[in-house]
mmCIF file of C-alpha atoms in Angstrom:
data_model
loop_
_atom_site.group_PDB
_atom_site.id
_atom_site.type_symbol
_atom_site.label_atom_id
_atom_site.label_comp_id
_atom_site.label_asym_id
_atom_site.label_seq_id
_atom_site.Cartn_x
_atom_site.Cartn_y
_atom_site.Cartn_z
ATOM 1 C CA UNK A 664 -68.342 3.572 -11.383
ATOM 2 C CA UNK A 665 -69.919 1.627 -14.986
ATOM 3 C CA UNK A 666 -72.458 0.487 -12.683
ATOM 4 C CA UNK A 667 -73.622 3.929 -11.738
ATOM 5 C CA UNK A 668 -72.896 5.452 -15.172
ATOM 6 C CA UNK A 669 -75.215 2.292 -16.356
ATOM 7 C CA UNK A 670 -78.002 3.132 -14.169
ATOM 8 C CA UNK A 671 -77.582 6.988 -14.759
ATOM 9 C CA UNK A 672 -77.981 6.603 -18.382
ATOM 10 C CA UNK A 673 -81.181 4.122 -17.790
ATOM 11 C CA UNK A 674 -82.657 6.208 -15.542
ATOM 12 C CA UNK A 675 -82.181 9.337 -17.426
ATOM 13 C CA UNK A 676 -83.421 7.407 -20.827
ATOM 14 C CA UNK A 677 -86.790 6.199 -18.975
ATOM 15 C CA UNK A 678 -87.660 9.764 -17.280
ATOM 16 C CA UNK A 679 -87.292 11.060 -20.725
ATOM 17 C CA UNK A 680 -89.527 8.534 -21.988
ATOM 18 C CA UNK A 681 -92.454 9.376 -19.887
ATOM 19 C CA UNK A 682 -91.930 13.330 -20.416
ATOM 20 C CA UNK A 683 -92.292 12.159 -24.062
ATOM 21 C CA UNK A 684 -95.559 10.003 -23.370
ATOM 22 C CA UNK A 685 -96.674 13.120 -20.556
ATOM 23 C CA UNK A 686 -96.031 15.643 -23.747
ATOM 24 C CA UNK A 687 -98.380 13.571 -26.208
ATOM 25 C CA UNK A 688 -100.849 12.832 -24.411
ATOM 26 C CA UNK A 689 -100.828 16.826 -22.899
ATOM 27 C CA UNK A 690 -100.629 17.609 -27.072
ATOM 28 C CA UNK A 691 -103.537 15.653 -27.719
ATOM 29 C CA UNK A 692 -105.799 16.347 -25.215
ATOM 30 C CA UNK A 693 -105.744 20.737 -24.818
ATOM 31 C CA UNK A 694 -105.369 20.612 -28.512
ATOM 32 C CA UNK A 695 -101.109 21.851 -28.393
ATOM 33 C CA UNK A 696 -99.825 20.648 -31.955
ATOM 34 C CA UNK A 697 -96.813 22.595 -31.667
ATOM 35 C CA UNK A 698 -95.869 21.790 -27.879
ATOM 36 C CA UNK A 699 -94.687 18.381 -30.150
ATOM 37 C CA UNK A 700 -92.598 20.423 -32.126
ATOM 38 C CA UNK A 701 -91.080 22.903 -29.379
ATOM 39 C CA UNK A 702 -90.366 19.729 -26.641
ATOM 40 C CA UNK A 703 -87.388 17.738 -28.677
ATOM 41 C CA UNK A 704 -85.348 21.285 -27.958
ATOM 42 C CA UNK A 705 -85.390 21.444 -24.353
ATOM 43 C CA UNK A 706 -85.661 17.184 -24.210
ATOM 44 C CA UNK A 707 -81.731 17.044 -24.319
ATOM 45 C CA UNK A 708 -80.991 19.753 -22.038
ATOM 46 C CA UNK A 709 -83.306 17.549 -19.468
ATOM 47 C CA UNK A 710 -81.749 14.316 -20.128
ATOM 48 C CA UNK A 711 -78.225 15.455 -19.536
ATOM 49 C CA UNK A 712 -79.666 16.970 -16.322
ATOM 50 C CA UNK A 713 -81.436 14.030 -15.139
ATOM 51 C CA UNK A 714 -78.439 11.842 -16.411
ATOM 52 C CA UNK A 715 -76.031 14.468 -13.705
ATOM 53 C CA UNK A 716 -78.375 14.310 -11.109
ATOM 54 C CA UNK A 717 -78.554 10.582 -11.020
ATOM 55 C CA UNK A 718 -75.096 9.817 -11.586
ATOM 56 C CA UNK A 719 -74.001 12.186 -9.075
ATOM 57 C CA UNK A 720 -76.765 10.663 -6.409
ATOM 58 C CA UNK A 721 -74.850 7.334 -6.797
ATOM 59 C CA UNK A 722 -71.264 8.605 -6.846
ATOM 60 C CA UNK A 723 -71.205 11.073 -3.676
ATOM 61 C CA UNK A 724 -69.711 8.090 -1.892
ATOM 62 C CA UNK A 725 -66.740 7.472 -4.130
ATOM 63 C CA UNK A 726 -66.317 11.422 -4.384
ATOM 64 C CA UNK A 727 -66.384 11.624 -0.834
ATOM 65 C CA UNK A 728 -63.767 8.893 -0.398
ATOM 66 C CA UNK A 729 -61.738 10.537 -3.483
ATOM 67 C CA UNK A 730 -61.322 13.757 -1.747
ATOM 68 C CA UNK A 731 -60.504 12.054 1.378
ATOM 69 C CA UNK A 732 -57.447 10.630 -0.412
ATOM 70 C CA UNK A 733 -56.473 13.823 -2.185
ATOM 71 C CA UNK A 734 -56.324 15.184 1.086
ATOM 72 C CA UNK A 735 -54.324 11.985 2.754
ATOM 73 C CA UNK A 736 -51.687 12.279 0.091
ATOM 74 C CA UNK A 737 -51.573 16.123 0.783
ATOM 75 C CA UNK A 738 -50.657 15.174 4.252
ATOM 76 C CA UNK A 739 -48.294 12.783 3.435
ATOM 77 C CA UNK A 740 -46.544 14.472 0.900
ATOM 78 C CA UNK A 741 -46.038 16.943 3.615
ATOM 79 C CA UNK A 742 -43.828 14.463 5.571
ATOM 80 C CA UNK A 743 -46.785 13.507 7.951
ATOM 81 C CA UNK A 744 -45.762 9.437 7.231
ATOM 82 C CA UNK A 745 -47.659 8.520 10.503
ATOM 83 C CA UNK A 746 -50.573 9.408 8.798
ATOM 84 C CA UNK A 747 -52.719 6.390 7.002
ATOM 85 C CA UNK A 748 -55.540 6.871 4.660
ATOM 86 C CA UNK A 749 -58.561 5.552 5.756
ATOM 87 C CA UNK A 750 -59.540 2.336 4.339
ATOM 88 C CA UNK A 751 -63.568 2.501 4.255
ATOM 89 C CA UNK A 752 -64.034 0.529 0.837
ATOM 90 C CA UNK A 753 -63.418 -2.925 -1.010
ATOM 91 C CA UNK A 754 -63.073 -2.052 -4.577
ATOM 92 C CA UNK A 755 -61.005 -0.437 -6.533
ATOM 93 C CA UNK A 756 -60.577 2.698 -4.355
ATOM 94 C CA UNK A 757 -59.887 0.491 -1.129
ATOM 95 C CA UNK A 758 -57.092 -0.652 -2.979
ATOM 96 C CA UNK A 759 -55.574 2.292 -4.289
ATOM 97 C CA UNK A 760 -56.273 3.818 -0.143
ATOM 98 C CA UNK A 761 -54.643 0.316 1.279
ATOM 99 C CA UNK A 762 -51.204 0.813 -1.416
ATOM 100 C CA UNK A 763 -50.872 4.450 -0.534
ATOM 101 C CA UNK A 764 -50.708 3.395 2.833
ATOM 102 C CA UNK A 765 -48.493 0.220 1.941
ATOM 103 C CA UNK A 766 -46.066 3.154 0.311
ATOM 104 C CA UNK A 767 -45.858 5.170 2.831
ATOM 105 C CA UNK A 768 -44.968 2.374 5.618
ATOM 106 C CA UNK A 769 -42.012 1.253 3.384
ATOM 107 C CA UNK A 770 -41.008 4.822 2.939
ATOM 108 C CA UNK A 771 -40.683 5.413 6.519
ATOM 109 C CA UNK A 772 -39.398 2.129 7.452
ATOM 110 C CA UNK A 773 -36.392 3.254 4.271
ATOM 111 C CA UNK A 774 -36.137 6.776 5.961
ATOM 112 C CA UNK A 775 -35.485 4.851 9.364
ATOM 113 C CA UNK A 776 -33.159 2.536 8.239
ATOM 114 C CA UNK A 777 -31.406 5.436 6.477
ATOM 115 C CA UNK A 778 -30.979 7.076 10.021
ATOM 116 C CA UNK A 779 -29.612 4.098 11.609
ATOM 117 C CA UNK A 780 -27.400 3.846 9.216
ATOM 118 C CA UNK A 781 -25.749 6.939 9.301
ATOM 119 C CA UNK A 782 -26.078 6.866 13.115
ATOM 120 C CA UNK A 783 -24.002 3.175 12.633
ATOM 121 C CA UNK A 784 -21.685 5.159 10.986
ATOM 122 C CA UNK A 785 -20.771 7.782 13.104
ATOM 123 C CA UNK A 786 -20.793 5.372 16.389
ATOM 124 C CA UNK A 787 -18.691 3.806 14.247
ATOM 125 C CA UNK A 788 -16.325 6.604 14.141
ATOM 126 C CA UNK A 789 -16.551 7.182 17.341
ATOM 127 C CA UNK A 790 -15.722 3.944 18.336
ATOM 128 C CA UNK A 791 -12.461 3.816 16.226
ATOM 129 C CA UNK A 792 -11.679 7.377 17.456
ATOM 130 C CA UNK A 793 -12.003 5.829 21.206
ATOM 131 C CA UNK A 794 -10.484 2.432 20.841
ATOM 132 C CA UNK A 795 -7.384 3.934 19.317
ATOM 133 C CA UNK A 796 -6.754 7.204 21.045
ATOM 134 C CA UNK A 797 -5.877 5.260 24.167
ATOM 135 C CA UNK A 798 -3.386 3.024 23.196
ATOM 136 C CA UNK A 799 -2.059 5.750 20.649
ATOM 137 C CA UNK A 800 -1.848 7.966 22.978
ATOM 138 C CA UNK A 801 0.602 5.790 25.903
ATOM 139 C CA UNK A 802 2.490 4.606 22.744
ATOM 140 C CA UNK A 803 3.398 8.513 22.358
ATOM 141 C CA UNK A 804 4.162 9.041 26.209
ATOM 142 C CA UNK A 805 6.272 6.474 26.540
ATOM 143 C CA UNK A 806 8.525 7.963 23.646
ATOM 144 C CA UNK A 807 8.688 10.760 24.873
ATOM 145 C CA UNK A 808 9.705 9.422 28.335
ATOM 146 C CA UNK A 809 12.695 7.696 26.631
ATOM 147 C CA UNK A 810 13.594 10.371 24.278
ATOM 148 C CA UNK A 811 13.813 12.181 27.483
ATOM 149 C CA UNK A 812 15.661 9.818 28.965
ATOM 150 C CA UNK A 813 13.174 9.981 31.681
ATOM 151 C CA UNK A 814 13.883 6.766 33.447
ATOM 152 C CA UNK A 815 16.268 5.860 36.385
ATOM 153 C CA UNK A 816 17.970 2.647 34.976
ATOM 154 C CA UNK A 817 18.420 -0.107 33.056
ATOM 155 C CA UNK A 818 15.040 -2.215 34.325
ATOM 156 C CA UNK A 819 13.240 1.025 33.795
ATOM 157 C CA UNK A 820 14.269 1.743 30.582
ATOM 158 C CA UNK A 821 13.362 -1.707 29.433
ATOM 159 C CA UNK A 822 9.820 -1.394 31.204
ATOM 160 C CA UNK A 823 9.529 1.199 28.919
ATOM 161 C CA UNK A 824 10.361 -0.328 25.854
ATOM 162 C CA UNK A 825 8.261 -3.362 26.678
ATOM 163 C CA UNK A 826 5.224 -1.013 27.674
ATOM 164 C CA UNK A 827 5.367 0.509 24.302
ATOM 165 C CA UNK A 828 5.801 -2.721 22.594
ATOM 166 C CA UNK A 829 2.581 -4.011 24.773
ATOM 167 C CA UNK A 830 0.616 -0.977 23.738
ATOM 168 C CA UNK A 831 1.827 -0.865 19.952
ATOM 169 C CA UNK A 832 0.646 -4.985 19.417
ATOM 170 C CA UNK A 833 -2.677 -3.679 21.313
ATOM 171 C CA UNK A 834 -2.793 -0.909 18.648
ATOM 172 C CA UNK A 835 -2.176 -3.406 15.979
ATOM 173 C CA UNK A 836 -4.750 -5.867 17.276
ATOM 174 C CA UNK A 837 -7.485 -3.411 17.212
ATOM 175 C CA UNK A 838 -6.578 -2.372 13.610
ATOM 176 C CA UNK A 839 -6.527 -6.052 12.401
ATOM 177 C CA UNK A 840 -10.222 -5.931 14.260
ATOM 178 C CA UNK A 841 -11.316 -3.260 12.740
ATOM 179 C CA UNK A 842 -10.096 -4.354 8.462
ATOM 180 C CA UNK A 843 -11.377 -7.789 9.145
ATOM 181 C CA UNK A 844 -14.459 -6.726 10.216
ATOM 182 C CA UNK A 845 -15.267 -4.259 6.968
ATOM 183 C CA UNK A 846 -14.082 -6.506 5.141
ATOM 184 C CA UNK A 847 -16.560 -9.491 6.400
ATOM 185 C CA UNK A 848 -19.182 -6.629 5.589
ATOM 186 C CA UNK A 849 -18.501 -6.439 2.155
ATOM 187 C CA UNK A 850 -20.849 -7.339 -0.352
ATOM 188 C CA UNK A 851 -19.136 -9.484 -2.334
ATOM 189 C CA UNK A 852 -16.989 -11.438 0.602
ATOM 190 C CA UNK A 853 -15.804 -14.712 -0.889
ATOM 191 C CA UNK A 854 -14.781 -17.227 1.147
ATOM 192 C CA UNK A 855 -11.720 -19.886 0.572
ATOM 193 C CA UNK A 856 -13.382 -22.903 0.883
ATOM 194 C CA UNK A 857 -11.411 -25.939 1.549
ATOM 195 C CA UNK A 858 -12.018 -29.752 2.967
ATOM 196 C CA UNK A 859 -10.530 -29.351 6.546
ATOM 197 C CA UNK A 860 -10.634 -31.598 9.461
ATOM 198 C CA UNK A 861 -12.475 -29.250 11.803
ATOM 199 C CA UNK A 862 -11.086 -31.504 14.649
ATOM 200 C CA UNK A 863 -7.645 -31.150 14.212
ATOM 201 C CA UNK A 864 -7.805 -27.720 13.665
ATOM 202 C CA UNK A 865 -9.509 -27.036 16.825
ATOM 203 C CA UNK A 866 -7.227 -29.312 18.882
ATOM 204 C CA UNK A 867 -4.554 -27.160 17.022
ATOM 205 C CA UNK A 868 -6.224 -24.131 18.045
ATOM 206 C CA UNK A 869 -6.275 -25.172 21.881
ATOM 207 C CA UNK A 870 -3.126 -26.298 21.923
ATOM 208 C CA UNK A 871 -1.725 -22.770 21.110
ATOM 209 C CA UNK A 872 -4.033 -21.075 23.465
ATOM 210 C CA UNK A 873 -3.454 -23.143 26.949
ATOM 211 C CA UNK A 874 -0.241 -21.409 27.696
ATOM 212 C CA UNK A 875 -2.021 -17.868 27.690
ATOM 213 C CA UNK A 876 -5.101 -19.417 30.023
ATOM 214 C CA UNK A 877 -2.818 -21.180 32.065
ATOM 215 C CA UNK A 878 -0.935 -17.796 32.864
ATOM 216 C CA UNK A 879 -4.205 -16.363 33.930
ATOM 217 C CA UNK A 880 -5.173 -19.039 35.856
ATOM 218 C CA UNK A 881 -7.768 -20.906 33.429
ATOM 219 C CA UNK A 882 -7.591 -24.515 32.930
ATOM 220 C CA UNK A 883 -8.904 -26.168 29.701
ATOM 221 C CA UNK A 884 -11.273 -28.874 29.337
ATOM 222 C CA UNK A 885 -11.722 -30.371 25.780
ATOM 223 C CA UNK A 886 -14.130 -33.152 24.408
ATOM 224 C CA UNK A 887 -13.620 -32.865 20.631
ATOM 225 C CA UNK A 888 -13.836 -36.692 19.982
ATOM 226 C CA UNK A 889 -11.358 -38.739 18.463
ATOM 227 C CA UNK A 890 -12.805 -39.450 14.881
ATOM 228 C CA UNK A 891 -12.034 -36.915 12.102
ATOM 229 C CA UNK A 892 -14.268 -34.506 10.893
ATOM 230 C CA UNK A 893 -14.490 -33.246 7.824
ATOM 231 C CA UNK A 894 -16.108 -30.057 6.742
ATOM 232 C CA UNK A 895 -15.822 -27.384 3.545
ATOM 233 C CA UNK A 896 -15.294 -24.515 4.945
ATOM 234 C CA UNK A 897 -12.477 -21.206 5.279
ATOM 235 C CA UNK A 898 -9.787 -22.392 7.690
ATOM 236 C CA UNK A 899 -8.310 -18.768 8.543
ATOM 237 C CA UNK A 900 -11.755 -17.042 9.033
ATOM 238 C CA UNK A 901 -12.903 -20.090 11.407
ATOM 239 C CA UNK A 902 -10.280 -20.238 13.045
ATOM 240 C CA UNK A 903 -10.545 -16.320 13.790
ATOM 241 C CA UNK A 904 -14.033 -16.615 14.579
ATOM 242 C CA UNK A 905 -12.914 -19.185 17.172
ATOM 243 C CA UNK A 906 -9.822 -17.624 18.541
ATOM 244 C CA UNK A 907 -12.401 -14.655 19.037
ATOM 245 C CA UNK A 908 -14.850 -17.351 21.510
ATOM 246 C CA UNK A 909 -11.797 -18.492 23.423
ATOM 247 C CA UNK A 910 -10.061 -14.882 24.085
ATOM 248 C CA UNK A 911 -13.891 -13.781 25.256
ATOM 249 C CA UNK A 912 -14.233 -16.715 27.567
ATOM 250 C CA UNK A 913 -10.788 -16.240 29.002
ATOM 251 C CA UNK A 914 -11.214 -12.099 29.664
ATOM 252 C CA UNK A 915 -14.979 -12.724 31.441
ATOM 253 C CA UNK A 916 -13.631 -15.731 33.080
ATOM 254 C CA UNK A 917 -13.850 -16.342 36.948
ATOM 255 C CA UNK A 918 -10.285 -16.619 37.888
ATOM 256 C CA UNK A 919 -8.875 -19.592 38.831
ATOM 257 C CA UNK A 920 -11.951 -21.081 36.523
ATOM 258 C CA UNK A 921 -12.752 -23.455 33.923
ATOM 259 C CA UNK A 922 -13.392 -23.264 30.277
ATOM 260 C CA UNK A 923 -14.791 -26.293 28.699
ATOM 261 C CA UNK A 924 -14.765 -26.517 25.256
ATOM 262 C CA UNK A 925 -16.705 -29.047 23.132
ATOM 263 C CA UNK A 926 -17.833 -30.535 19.957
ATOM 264 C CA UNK A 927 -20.773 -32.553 18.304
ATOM 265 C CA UNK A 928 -21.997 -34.303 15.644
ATOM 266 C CA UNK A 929 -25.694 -33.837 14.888
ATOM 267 C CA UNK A 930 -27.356 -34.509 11.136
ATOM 268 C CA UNK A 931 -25.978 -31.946 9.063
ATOM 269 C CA UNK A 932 -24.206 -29.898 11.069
ATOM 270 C CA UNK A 933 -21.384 -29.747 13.596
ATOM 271 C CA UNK A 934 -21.431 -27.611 16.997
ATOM 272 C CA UNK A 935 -18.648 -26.348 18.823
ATOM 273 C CA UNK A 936 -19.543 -25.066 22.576
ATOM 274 C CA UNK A 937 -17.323 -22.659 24.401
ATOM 275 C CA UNK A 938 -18.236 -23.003 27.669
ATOM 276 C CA UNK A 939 -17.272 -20.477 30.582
ATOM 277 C CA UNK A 940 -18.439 -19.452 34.032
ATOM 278 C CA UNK A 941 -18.401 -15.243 34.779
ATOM 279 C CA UNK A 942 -20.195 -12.089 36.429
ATOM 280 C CA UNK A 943 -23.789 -12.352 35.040
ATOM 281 C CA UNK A 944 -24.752 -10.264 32.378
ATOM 282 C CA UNK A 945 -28.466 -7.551 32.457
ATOM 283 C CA UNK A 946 -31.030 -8.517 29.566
ATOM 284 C CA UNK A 947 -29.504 -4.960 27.644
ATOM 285 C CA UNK A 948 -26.147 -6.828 27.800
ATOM 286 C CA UNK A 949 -27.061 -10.093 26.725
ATOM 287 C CA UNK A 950 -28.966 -8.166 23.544
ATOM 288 C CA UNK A 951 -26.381 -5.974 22.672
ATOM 289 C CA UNK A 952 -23.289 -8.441 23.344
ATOM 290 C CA UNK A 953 -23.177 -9.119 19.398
ATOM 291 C CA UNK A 954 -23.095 -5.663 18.693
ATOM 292 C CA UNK A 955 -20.180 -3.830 17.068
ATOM 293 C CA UNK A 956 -18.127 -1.889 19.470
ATOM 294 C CA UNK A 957 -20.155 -3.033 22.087
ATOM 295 C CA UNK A 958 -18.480 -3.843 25.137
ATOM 296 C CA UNK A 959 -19.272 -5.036 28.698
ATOM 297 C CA UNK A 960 -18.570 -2.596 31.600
ATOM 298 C CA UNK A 961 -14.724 -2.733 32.090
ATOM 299 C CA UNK A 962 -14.465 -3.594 35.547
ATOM 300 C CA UNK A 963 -15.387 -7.507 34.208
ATOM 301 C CA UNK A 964 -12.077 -7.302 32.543
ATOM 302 C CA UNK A 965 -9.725 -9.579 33.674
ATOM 303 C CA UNK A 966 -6.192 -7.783 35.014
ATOM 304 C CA UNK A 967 -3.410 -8.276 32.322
ATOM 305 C CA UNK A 968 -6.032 -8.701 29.623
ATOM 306 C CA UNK A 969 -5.897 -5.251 27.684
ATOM 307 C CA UNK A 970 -9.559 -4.330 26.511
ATOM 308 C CA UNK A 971 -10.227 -5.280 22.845
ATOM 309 C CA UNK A 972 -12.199 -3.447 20.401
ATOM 310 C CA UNK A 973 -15.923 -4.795 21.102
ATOM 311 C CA UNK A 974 -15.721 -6.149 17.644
ATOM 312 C CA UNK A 975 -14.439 -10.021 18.453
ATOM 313 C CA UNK A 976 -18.147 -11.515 18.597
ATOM 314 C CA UNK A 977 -19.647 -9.656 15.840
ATOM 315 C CA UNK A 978 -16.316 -10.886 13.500
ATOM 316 C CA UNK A 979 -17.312 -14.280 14.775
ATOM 317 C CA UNK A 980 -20.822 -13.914 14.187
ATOM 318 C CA UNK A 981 -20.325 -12.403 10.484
ATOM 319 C CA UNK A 982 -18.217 -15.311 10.270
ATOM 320 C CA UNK A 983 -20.588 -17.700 11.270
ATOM 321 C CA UNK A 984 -23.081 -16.103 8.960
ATOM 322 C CA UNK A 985 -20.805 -16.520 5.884
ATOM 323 C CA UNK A 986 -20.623 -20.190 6.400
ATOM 324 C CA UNK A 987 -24.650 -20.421 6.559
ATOM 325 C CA UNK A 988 -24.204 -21.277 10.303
ATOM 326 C CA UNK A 989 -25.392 -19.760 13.467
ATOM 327 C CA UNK A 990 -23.769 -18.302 16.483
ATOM 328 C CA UNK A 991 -25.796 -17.816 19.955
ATOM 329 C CA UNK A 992 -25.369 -17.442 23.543
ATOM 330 C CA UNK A 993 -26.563 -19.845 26.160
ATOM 331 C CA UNK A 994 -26.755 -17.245 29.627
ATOM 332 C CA UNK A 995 -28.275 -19.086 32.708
ATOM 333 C CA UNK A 996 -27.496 -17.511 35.925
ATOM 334 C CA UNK A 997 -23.088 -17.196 35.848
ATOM 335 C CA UNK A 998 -23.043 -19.692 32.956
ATOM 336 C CA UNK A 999 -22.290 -18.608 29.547
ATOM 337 C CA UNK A 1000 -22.570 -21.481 25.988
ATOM 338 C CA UNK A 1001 -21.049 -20.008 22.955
ATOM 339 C CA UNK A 1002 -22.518 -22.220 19.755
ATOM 340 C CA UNK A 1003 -21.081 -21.896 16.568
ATOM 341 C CA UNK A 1004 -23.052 -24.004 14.742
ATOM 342 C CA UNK A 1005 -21.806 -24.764 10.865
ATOM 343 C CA UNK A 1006 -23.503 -26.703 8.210
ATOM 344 C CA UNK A 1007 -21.739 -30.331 7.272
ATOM 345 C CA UNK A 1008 -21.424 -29.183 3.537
ATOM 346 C CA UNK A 1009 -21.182 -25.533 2.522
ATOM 347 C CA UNK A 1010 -22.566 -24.967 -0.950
#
């Protein structure tokens, strides 16, 4: 833009020059004395027309480009956010084109993210509203059928009562699910960090949970090591996060099977494997298995094993996160490697 106003102005200033030399020398030689006198009136009306003429010669690009992006900001400010402003320029205007278009990707990407989220909240809703309805509601029919007295003896009766029990520690499970999982979500989670030997507490861990695999038919197979390890981290949330890995294993289990559990040293961080052989899963499965509320088709479920809440992995996963550790899954053929991997020394 200088540039053009530069050569505007010394273009303008040199035409005027030679209509000043053409008017002398046309004075001078028909004998016009006052043509001298009469040409300094009309000489600035002809230099700022000269001076427009030129400038706007060298500008019609950057006008043309200007109007293009007063129109590509009308469209966008319409809600067109698909729409991109053409980029046909390196200066100052490219710039301003390429941030308009810079703007409007982060807008829509904001507006997306807005609709997930409030799509995240109402699946969320509806998950709650599922999970709980069905153990609410055989909590409620069983009451009734004992306030009714609805049952034909003694072994009934307490079929009943343990039913309801069942359901009501289902109910209770799914709640505990559902509070530890907001609250891993929180923003300012804190976590009660603490110098524990992260191979004891696992051996502790597996000690408690044999019975229950056992009593589906699961045996246990352990390599944790013999050596102590310790590790900084939150005892009660690790221990969730693994309790979480071993109840999965032991629902998608093959049954009589094998769960192997195991755990390694490498560098600066330790790995536990949960190790367990099941009905493969689709590609949309294996994607989605971290996903809150998500849960595999229910005729995988083991029998006796109530349904959980489809929050267990993502609770160990957030967990995982909070320790600055990773958890994946390993999937070949029937063959499925839970890794919670934690860092040696949690800042």
């Amino acid at each position: 833009m200088l540039i053009s106003l530069l050569i505007s102005f010394v273009g303008s200033v040199g035409v005027n020059n030679m209509l000043i030399i053409a008017a002398a020398k046309i004075s001078e030689r028909f004998n016009w004395p006052s043509l001298l006198y009469i040409f300094p009136y009309v000489l600035t009306p002809i230099f700022i027309v000269i001076f427009t003429l030129i400038f706007l010669f060298f500008t019609r690009k950057i006008v043309r480009d200007l109007i293009t992006l007063e129109q590509g900001l009308q469209i966008i400010s319409e809600g067109n956010l698909n729409y991109r402003v053409p980029v046909n320029r390196q200066d100052e205007l490219g710039r301003v084109a390429s941030n308009i278009n810079h703007m409007t990707e982060q807008l829509k990407q904001q507006i997306a993210k807005e609709r997930e989220l409030e799509q995240s909240k109402m699946d969320l809703i509806t998950g709650i509203s599922h999970d709980l309805r069905t153990p609410l509601t055989s909590i409620i029919g069983y009451i009734e059928l004992l306030k009714s007295e609805s049952f034909q003896d003694k072994a009934e009766y307490d079929r009943f009562i343990q039913n309801t029990y069942n359901k009501a520690t289902h109910l209770k499970k799914l709640l505990d699910d559902l509070f530890e999982y907001t609250r891993l979500n929180e923003v300012n989670t804190q976590l009660d960090l603490k110098n524990v030997d992260l191979c004891q507490l696992l051996d502790q861990l597996l000690f408690e949970f044999e019975p229950l695999a056992q009593e589906h038919g699961i045996r246990i197979e352990k390599k944790l090591g013999d050596a102590p390890i310790m590790i900084s981290l939150d005892s009660d949330k690790i221990a969730r996060a693994i309790d979480n890995l071993l109840m999965n294993a032991l629902k998608y289990s093959f049954k009589p099977g094998t769960i192997h559990i195991r755990m390694s040293v490498q560098h600066n961080h330790v790995t536990i494997e949960v190790e367990n052989k099941g009905i493969p899963l689709t590609i949309e499965q294996k994607n989605r298995l971290f996903d809150r509320f998500y849960k595999v088709d229910y005729s995988r479920n083991s029998e006796g094993i109530q349904s959980g809440s489809g929050l267990g992995l993502s609770i160990a996963r957030n967990i995982a996160d909070l320790h600055q550790g990773t958890l994946t899954l390993k999937h070949t053929r029937n063959v499925f490697i839970f890794q919670l991997s934690l860092p040696s020394n949690i800042q």
